[in-house]
Short mmCIF file of C-alpha atoms in Angstrom, two decimals:
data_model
loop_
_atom_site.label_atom_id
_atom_site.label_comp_id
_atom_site.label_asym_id
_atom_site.label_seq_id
_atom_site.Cartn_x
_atom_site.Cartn_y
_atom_site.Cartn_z
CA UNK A 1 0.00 0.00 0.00
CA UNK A 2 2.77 2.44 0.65
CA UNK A 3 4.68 1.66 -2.37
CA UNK A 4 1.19 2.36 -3.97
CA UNK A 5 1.39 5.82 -2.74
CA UNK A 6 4.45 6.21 -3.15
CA UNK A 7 4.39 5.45 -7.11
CA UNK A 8 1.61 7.95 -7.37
CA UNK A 9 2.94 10.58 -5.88
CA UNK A 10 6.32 10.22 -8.06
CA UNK A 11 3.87 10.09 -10.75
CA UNK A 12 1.89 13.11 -9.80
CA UNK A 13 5.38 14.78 -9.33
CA UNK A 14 6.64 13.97 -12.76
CA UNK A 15 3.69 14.88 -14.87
CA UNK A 16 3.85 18.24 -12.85
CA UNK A 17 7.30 18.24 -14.23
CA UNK A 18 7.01 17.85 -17.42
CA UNK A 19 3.49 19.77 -17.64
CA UNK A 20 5.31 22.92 -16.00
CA UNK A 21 8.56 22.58 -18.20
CA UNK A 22 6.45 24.26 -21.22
CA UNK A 23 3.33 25.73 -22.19
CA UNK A 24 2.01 25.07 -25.51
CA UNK A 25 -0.20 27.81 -27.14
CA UNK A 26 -4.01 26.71 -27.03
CA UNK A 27 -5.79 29.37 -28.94
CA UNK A 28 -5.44 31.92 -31.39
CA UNK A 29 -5.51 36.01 -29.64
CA UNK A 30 -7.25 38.73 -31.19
CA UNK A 31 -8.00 36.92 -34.67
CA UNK A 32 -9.97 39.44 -37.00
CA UNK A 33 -9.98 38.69 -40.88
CA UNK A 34 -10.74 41.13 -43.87
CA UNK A 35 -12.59 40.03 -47.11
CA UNK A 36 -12.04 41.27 -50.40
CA UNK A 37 -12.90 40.42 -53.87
CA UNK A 38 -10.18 38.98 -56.08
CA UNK A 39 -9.89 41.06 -58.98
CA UNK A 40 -10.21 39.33 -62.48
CA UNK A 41 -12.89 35.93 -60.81
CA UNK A 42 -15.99 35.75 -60.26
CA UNK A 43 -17.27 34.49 -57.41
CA UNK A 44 -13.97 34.29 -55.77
CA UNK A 45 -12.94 36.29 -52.73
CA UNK A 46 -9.82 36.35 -50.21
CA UNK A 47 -10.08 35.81 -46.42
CA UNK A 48 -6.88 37.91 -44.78
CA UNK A 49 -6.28 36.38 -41.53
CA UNK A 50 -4.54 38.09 -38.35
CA UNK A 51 -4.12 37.11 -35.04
CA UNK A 52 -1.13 35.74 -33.14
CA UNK A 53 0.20 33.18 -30.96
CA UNK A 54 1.51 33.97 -27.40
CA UNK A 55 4.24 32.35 -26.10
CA UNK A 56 3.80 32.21 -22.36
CA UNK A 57 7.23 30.29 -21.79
CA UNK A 58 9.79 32.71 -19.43
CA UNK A 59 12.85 30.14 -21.30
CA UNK A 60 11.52 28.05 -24.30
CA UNK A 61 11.71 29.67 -27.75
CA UNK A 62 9.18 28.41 -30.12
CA UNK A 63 11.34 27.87 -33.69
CA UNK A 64 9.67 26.39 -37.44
CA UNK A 65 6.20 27.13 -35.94
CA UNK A 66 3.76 25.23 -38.21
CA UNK A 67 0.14 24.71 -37.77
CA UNK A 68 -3.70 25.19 -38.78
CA UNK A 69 -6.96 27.29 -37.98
CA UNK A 70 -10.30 26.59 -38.05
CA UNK A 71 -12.94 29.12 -38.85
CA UNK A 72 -16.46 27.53 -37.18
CA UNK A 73 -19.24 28.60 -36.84
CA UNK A 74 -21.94 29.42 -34.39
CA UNK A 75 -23.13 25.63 -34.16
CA UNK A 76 -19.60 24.31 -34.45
CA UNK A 77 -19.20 23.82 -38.30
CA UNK A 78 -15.71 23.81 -39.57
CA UNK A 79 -16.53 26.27 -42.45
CA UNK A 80 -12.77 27.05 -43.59
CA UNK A 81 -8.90 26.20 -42.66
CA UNK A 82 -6.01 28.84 -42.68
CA UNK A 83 -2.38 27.04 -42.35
CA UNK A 84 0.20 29.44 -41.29
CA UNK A 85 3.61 29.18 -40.36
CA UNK A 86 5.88 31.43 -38.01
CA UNK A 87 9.84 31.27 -37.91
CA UNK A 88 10.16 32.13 -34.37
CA UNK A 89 8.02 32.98 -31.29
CA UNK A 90 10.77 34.41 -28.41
CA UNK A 91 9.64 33.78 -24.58
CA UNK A 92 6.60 36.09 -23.35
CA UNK A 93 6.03 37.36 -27.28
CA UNK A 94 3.13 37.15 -29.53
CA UNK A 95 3.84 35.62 -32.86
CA UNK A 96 1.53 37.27 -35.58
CA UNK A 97 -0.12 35.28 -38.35
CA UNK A 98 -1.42 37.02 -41.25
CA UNK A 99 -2.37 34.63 -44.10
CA UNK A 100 -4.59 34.53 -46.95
CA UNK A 101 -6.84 32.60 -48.36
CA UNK A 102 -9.19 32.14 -51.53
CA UNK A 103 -12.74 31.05 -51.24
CA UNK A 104 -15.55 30.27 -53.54
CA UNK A 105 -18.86 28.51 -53.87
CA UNK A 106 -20.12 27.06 -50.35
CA UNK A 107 -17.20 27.58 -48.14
CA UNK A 108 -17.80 31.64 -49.45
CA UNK A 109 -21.46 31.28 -48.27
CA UNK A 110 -20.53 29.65 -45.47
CA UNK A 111 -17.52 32.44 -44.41
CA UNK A 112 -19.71 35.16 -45.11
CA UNK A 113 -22.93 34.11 -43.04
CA UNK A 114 -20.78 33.78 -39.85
CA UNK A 115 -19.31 37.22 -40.92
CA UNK A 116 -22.44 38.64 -41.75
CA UNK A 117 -21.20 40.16 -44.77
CA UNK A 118 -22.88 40.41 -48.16
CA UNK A 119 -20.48 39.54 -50.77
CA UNK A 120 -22.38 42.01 -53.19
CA UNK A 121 -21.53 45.00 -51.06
CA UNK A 122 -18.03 43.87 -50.44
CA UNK A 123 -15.52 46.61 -51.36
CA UNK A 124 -17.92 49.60 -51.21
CA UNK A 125 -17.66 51.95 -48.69
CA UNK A 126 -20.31 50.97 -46.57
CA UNK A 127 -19.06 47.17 -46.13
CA UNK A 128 -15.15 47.48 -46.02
CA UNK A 129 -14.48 43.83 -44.95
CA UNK A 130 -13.08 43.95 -41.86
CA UNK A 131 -14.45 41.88 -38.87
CA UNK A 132 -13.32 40.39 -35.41
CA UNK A 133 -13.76 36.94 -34.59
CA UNK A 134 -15.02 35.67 -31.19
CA UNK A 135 -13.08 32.45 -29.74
CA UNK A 136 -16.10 30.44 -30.57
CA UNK A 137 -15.23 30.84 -34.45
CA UNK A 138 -11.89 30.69 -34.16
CA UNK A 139 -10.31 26.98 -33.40
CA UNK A 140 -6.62 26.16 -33.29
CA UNK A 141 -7.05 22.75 -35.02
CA UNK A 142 -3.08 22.16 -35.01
CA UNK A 143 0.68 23.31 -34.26
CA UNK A 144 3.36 21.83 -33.83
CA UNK A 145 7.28 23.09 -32.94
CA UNK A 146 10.93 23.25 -32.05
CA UNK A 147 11.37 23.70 -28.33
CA UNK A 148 15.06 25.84 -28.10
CA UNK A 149 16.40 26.95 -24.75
CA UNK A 150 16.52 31.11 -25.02
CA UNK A 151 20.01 30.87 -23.28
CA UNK A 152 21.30 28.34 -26.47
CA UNK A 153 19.51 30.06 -28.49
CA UNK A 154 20.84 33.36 -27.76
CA UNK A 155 24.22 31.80 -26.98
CA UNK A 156 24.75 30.75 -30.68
CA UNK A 157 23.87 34.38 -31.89
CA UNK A 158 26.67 35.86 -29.71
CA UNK A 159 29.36 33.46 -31.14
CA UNK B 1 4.25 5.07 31.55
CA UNK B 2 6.63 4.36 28.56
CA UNK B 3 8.87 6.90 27.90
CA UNK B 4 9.03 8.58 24.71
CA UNK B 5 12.45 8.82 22.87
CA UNK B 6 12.39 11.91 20.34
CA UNK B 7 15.91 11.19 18.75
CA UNK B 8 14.79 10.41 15.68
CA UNK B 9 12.51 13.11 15.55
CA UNK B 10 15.69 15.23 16.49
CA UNK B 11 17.62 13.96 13.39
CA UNK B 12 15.53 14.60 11.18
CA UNK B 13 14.96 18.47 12.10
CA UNK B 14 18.92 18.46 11.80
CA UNK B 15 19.39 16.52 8.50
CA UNK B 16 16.63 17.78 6.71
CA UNK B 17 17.28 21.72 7.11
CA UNK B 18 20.94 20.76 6.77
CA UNK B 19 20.52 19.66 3.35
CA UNK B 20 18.17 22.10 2.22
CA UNK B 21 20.64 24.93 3.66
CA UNK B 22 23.43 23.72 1.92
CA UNK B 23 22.05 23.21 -1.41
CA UNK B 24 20.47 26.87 -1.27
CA UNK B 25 23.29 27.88 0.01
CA UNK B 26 25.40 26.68 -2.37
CA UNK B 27 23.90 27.65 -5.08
CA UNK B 28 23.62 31.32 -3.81
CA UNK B 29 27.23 31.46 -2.67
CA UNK B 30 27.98 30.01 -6.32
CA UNK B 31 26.10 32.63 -7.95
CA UNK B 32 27.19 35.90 -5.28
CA UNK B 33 31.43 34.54 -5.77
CA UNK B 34 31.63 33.57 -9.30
CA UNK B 35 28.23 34.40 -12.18
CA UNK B 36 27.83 38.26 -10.46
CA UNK B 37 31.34 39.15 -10.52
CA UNK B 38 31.64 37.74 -14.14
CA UNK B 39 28.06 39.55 -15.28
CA UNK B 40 29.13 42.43 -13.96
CA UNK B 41 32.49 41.93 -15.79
CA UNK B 42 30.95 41.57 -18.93
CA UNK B 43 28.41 44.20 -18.90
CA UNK B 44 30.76 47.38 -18.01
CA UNK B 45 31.98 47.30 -21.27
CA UNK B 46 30.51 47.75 -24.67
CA UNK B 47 31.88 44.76 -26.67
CA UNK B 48 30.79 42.51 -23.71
CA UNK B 49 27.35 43.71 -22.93
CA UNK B 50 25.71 40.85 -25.25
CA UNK B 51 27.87 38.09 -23.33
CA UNK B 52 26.66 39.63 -20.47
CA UNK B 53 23.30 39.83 -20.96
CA UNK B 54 23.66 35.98 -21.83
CA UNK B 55 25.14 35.46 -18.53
CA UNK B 56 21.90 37.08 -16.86
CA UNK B 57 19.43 35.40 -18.76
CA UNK B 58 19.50 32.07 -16.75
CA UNK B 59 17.47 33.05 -13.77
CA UNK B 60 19.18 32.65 -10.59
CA UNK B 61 17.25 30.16 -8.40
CA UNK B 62 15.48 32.33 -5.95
CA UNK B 63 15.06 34.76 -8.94
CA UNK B 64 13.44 33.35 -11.88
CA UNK B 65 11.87 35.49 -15.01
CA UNK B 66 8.49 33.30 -14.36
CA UNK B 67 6.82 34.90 -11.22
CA UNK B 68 6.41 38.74 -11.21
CA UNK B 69 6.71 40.62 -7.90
CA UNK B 70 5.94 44.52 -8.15
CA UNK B 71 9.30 45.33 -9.45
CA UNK B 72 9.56 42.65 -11.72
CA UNK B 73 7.13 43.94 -14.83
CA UNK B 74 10.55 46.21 -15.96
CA UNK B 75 12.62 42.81 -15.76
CA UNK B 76 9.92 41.33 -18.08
CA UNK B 77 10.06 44.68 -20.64
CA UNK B 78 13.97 44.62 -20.47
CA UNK B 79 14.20 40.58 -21.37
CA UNK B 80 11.97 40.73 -24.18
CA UNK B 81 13.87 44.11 -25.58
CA UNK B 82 17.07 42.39 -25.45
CA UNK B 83 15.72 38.87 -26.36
CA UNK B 84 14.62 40.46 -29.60
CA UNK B 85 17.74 42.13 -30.15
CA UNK B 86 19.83 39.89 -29.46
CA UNK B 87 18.20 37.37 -32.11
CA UNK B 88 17.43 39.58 -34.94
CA UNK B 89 21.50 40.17 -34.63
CA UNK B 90 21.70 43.99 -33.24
CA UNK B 91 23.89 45.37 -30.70
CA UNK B 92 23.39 47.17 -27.03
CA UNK B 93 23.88 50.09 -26.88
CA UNK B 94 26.26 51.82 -24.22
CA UNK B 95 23.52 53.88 -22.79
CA UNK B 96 21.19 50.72 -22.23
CA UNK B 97 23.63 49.33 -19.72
CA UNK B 98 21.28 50.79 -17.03
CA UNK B 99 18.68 47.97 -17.93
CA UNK B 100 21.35 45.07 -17.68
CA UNK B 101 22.13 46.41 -14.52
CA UNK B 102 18.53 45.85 -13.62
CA UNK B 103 19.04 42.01 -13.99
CA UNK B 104 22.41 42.00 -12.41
CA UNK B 105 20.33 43.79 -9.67
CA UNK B 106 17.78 41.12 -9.11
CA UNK B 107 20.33 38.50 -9.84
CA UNK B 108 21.57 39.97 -6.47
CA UNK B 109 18.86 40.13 -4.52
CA UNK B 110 17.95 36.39 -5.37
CA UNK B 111 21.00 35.06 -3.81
CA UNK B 112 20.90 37.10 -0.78
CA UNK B 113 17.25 35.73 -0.22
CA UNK B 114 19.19 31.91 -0.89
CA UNK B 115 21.47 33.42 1.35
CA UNK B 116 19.05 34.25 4.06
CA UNK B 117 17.58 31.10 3.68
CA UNK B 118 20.59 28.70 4.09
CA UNK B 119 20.83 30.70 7.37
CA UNK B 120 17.52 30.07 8.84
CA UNK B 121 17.64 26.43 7.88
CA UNK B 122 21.00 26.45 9.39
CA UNK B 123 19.51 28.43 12.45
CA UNK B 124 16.97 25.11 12.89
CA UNK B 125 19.29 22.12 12.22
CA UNK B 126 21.04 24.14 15.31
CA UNK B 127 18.06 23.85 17.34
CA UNK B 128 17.29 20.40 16.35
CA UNK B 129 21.24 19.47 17.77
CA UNK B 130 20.81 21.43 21.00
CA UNK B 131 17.21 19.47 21.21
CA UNK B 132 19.10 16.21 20.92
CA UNK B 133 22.12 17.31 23.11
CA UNK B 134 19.33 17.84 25.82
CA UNK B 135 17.44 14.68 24.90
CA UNK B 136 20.29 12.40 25.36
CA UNK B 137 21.73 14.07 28.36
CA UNK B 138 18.68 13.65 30.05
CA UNK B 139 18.77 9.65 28.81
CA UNK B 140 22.34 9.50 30.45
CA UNK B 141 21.24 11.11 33.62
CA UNK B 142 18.22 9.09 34.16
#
């Protein structure tokens, strides 16, 4: 029985470990997109993405930062996918994203009835495009990167 | 009645403090003789300051870049500002000095507080021997 305890407090220990070592981003801050029309198609429009990626680390650099959005909507309906990549995310920074994409057909309807934008008046003055997201539509389906020490990191650039 | 024999008890409110002192200890004495001197080296002059500010960016132990106190929100500023710097490949400039002094500074004051600490765990393993001086003198006498 002691052992018992003993195992699962060396457990508890170690997960606390390697849980506190680094924290991996979980969601996307202050994402906002503007639409446009593409000039020259019909029926096709670009989706500019912003938002970043906070690195809450006080040691870990983020390096090669590679991953993928989600736009949902209200009911939870993955409605479009912006990858992005970012070369570097230093400790307590925000890395920003700003991608585009090109949408047509459904996925267009589907963008632009969360947005609440009509794709007729896009580019006038009275609908310029521009709209924040709320976390609900915004998902962070995937990242994934290299974990660098800011000491070795910074060590190598002083060399 | 049986009587009760605390020497163990004893021992282990002299071992435990003991070993706790001198690891913080050591690691603050480490820090105070040998990585303050050599920061402080290194960020007096120009063509050093970058070394330097390498030096200070592992966190001594009682003084890590995680947990903000009130005075550490200008620690945070001044390791992002140089963390930046340092990667995109620019250089410190002379008058920004003042700012590496600021984490030589609280370098400092986290080995004193090791410091302070080794001493009051020193300060109970004492107790805990005079405790069991008493204990077994009273053992002998009886």
């Amino acid at each position: 029985m002691y052992k018992l305890y003993l195992r699962g407090i060396l457990l508890l220990a170690a997960f606390s470990l390697v849980t506190s070592c680094a924290k991996t981003p979980e969601r996307v801050i202050s994402p906002s997109v503007k639409a446009s029309v593409v000039q020259g198609e019909e029926k096709s429009w670009s989706i500019f993405f912003t938002g970043g990626i906070k690195n809450e680390n006080d040691s870990t650099a983020f390096i090669n930062i590679e991953g993928n959005i989600l736009l949902v909507n209200d009911s939870g309906e993955k409605i479009a996918s912006v990858p992005f990549k970012i070369p570097a995310i230093l400790p307590f920074e925000t890395g920003v994203i700003k991608e585009k994409i090109d949408i047509k057909g459904e996925t267009a309807e589907k963008v632009f009835s969360m947005l609440s934008i009509s794709p007729d008046k896009l580019g006038t003055p009275d609908e310029p495009g521009n709209r924040f997201l709320e976390d609900k539509n915004v998902k962070l389906d995937s990242i994934k990167f290299e974990k660098k020490d800011i000491v070795k990191l910074l060590g190598e650039k002083v060399k | 009645m049986e009587k009760i024999n605390d020497s163990n008890l004893y021992k282990v409110f002299i071992i435990v403090p003991l070993v706790i002192a001198l690891f913080t200890g050591g690691v603050s004495l480490y820090s105070k003789i040998s990585v303050e001197p050599a920061a402080a080296k290194l960020i007096s002059s120009a063509e050093t300051m970058k070394q330097g500010y390498v030096l200070l960016r592992e966190p001594q132990l009682f003084a890590g870049y995680r947990y903000w106190d009130s005075d550490g929100t200008a620690v945070k500023n001044t390791i992002r500002y140089f963390d930046f710097m340092i990667f995109s490949g620019g250089e410190i400039k002379e008058e920004e000095k003042v700012y590496l002094e600021l984490l030589l500074d609280r370098r400092k004051s986290g080995s004193m507080l090791g410091l302070k600490t080794a001493m009051f765990m020193l300060i109970i393993s004492a107790m805990g021997g005079a405790a069991l001086y008493l204990e077994n003198r009273k053992n002998i006498t009886e």
